[in-house]
Amino acid sequence: MKEILVTILSITGISTVLAVLIIIAEKFLNNYGECEIDINDGEKKLVVEGGSSLLSSLASNKIFIPSACGGKATCGLCKVKVLDGAGPLLPTEEPYLSQEERKEGVRLSCQVKIKKNLRVYIPEELFNIREYISTVTEIKDMTHDIKEFRFEFKDGEDIKFKAGQYMQIETKPYAKVREKATRAYSVSSVPSDNKAVELIIRRVPGGLCTTYMHDYVKVGDEVRMTGPYGDFYMRDDSDDYVFMAGGSGLAPIKSLVMDIMERNLDKKMIFIFGAVSKKDLYYTDFFREVEKKNRNFRYVPALSRPEPEDNWEGETGLVTEVLKKYVEGGKGKHAYLCGSPGMINACVNVLVDSEFDKKNIYYDKFS
Amino acid sequence: MKQSPRYNQIQENMKPGAFTAHGFLGEDDRALKDIIRQDDADVEKLDLSHAQIAGRMQYFTELGKELLDIPVVVDEIYEVLVDDHRGEIPCPFADNQKAIKTNTRFTNKKLGITIYWSDLNIHMIRYHGFYEGKGSFFRNDPQKLAKALGLI
């Protein structure tokens, strides 16, 4: 009995000593001290505490790199060119980087741990991305699974964005979700409405952020967001535009169309909106009104599976067939598409067959 | 049965709030290893492989994707409807794989069975033999799944 007790105590004692040694060793071995991040050949220099990711270190210095997954290496958006000091490429980065990007030193900034001085290149436009603290001032039910939120910025702060761009929202822990999550949503409001943004959010079954936004966020709540992000914005060098969207993809298209109207640009526009049945349509009256006011704008809602009670007399069937019907001769025209990858891929093929130049087809895939 | 620290970590990834709001385990309180072991045995009893089941699911999902939001009827027995959502979801097995958030609604009209699966389910069945925990929304018992898919 005594021997057993001595053995247990000895093992416990040795384990405790080893654990303490590991903690001490970690403290010293993982202490990288202060490291310098040189951005764009000395244009900006940051001194940060080593040990954190490049993404979070930049964010704590108010440089926001796009990231839809919040640093979990699942979105592949937070790419940054690291010219020096990043260490070897991690297996978690490999699926997101092409051979060319690897050669150029592109890395996922969420996976680069700062252990020594770094030299990085960050595109100029990312310096315009800012952090905003907002208050939810309005929540509208648009369909059975889509809501529109209006966020007004605190202290009258304003935002400068281009129609078509997106913001990243940060959720707070809720229910069984213990960590914050970050997700990207397109702005549906116009750039001139610069004290606020409106975002259209479709519920994703089981989605971390959409569940939070649909079930937990109320009017008056504070929401942190960063932006604006993205290159899905208007290029003014065409007189003929085709807009195509499905589901919550309507958001950036609404912003683009309204921006064109506000700036009195003389553009011919057609907007084809694909939905399943009438219950999935929204902003129909709004776009009908736009149509009445602007003879250059045409709105074509198309249902893939109208219900008998819908009494639908508009376009039906595959959205690609509707697109074929309305879009002929793509030379000189620009197309802006926002929706699911399946829809976008199918529509791009139709547009290319209709002689659209590929470089004039802009899209925001839901991925 | 005790499972490895790696499986403990994967099981953590499957809890509500880690990768999805509801997680992958439902009300199943068994160790992940045991959930997989049981389903593995059930699939073996059916004289099938996970790859065969996943392959058949993939076949129907791909047919559904061709028609976007419109249901596809296959062989007059099966009806497939694919619906996709914004974003991608990583595999909780931490194998650096991710799937677009695409859901398939599959109906075997002859048997009157309707089941649902995601693109991630196809991956998890094919590569990890994981059909989700009991009570989870996308859980499909191998036997029910194989029957609905016309494999048995």
Short mmCIF file of C-alpha atoms in Angstrom, two decimals, chain A residues 78-203:
data_model
loop_
_atom_site.label_atom_id
_atom_site.label_comp_id
_atom_site.label_asym_id
_atom_site.label_seq_id
_atom_site.Cartn_x
_atom_site.Cartn_y
_atom_site.Cartn_z
CA CYS A 78 -6.55 37.52 -46.32
CA LYS A 79 -3.75 37.26 -48.86
CA VAL A 80 -0.76 39.54 -48.36
CA LYS A 81 2.57 39.57 -50.14
CA VAL A 82 5.27 38.84 -47.54
CA LEU A 83 8.64 39.70 -48.99
CA ASP A 84 10.73 38.69 -46.02
CA GLY A 85 10.48 36.95 -42.65
CA ALA A 86 7.34 34.82 -43.00
CA GLY A 87 8.80 31.35 -42.51
CA PRO A 88 7.75 28.28 -44.49
CA LEU A 89 4.36 27.92 -46.16
CA LEU A 90 1.90 26.02 -43.96
CA PRO A 91 -0.28 23.14 -45.20
CA THR A 92 -3.32 25.21 -44.17
CA GLU A 93 -2.38 27.85 -46.76
CA GLU A 94 -1.65 25.54 -49.68
CA PRO A 95 -5.23 25.04 -50.96
CA TYR A 96 -5.65 28.79 -51.41
CA LEU A 97 -2.43 29.75 -53.19
CA SER A 98 -1.57 29.27 -56.85
CA GLN A 99 1.96 28.45 -57.95
CA GLU A 100 2.36 32.00 -59.20
CA GLU A 101 1.23 33.47 -55.87
CA ARG A 102 3.63 31.21 -54.01
CA LYS A 103 6.51 32.41 -56.17
CA GLU A 104 5.57 36.02 -55.42
CA GLY A 105 5.53 35.36 -51.68
CA VAL A 106 1.77 35.67 -51.24
CA ARG A 107 0.64 34.24 -47.90
CA LEU A 108 -2.55 33.96 -45.87
CA SER A 109 -1.95 36.65 -43.28
CA CYS A 110 -4.02 34.74 -40.69
CA GLN A 111 -1.53 31.87 -40.86
CA VAL A 112 1.69 33.91 -40.71
CA LYS A 113 2.85 34.08 -37.11
CA ILE A 114 5.10 37.04 -36.41
CA LYS A 115 8.35 35.70 -35.02
CA LYS A 116 10.80 38.25 -36.45
CA ASN A 117 10.86 41.41 -38.54
CA LEU A 118 8.68 41.24 -41.65
CA ARG A 119 8.59 43.07 -44.95
CA VAL A 120 5.15 43.08 -46.54
CA TYR A 121 3.34 44.64 -49.46
CA ILE A 122 -0.24 45.79 -48.97
CA PRO A 123 -2.28 47.34 -51.83
CA GLU A 124 -2.91 51.05 -51.28
CA GLU A 125 -6.72 50.70 -51.35
CA LEU A 126 -6.69 48.53 -48.24
CA PHE A 127 -5.51 51.51 -46.19
CA ASN A 128 -8.96 53.05 -46.74
CA ILE A 129 -10.62 50.22 -44.84
CA ARG A 130 -11.75 51.35 -41.42
CA GLU A 131 -13.43 50.02 -38.35
CA TYR A 132 -16.95 51.25 -37.58
CA ILE A 133 -19.06 50.92 -34.47
CA SER A 134 -22.68 51.08 -35.49
CA THR A 135 -26.15 50.90 -34.01
CA VAL A 136 -28.86 48.80 -35.65
CA THR A 137 -31.65 51.28 -36.37
CA GLU A 138 -33.95 49.21 -38.55
CA ILE A 139 -34.58 45.54 -39.37
CA LYS A 140 -36.93 44.72 -42.24
CA ASP A 141 -38.23 41.27 -43.20
CA MET A 142 -37.78 41.10 -46.96
CA THR A 143 -38.77 37.45 -47.51
CA HIS A 144 -39.21 34.35 -45.32
CA ASP A 145 -35.41 34.02 -45.07
CA ILE A 146 -33.99 37.44 -45.97
CA LYS A 147 -33.73 40.51 -43.72
CA GLU A 148 -32.38 43.96 -44.40
CA PHE A 149 -30.51 45.74 -41.60
CA ARG A 150 -29.70 49.43 -41.33
CA PHE A 151 -26.61 50.30 -39.30
CA GLU A 152 -25.97 53.92 -38.37
CA PHE A 153 -22.43 54.82 -37.40
CA LYS A 154 -21.74 56.13 -33.92
CA ASP A 155 -20.81 59.77 -33.38
CA GLY A 156 -21.97 60.76 -36.87
CA GLU A 157 -18.99 59.08 -38.48
CA ASP A 158 -19.24 58.74 -42.24
CA ILE A 159 -18.08 56.17 -44.78
CA LYS A 160 -16.74 56.45 -48.31
CA PHE A 161 -17.50 53.40 -50.44
CA LYS A 162 -18.24 52.47 -54.02
CA ALA A 163 -21.59 50.95 -54.94
CA GLY A 164 -21.18 47.16 -55.08
CA GLN A 165 -18.63 46.86 -52.26
CA TYR A 166 -19.12 44.89 -49.04
CA MET A 167 -18.61 45.21 -45.28
CA GLN A 168 -17.50 42.63 -42.75
CA ILE A 169 -19.62 42.21 -39.66
CA GLU A 170 -18.35 40.82 -36.39
CA THR A 171 -20.73 38.80 -34.25
CA LYS A 172 -20.62 38.59 -30.48
CA PRO A 173 -20.71 35.26 -28.63
CA TYR A 174 -24.33 34.00 -28.37
CA ALA A 175 -26.13 30.84 -27.26
CA LYS A 176 -23.56 28.03 -27.54
CA VAL A 177 -21.31 30.08 -29.82
CA ARG A 178 -18.41 31.16 -27.65
CA GLU A 179 -16.19 32.85 -30.22
CA LYS A 180 -16.68 35.90 -32.39
CA ALA A 181 -17.27 35.26 -36.08
CA THR A 182 -16.72 37.57 -39.05
CA ARG A 183 -18.70 37.44 -42.29
CA ALA A 184 -18.97 39.57 -45.41
CA TYR A 185 -22.20 41.17 -46.67
CA SER A 186 -22.76 43.48 -49.64
CA VAL A 187 -24.03 47.00 -49.06
CA SER A 188 -27.49 47.63 -50.52
CA SER A 189 -27.62 51.36 -49.77
CA VAL A 190 -26.12 54.12 -51.91
CA PRO A 191 -22.73 55.77 -51.31
CA SER A 192 -24.41 59.17 -50.82
CA ASP A 193 -26.14 57.80 -47.69
CA ASN A 194 -22.78 57.95 -45.96
CA LYS A 195 -23.71 58.02 -42.26
CA ALA A 196 -25.01 54.47 -42.43
CA VAL A 197 -25.00 51.26 -44.44
CA GLU A 198 -27.77 48.81 -45.22
CA LEU A 199 -26.99 45.13 -45.60
CA ILE A 200 -29.21 42.34 -46.91
CA ILE A 201 -28.63 39.04 -45.14
CA ARG A 202 -30.11 35.69 -46.12
CA ARG A 203 -30.34 33.05 -43.41
#
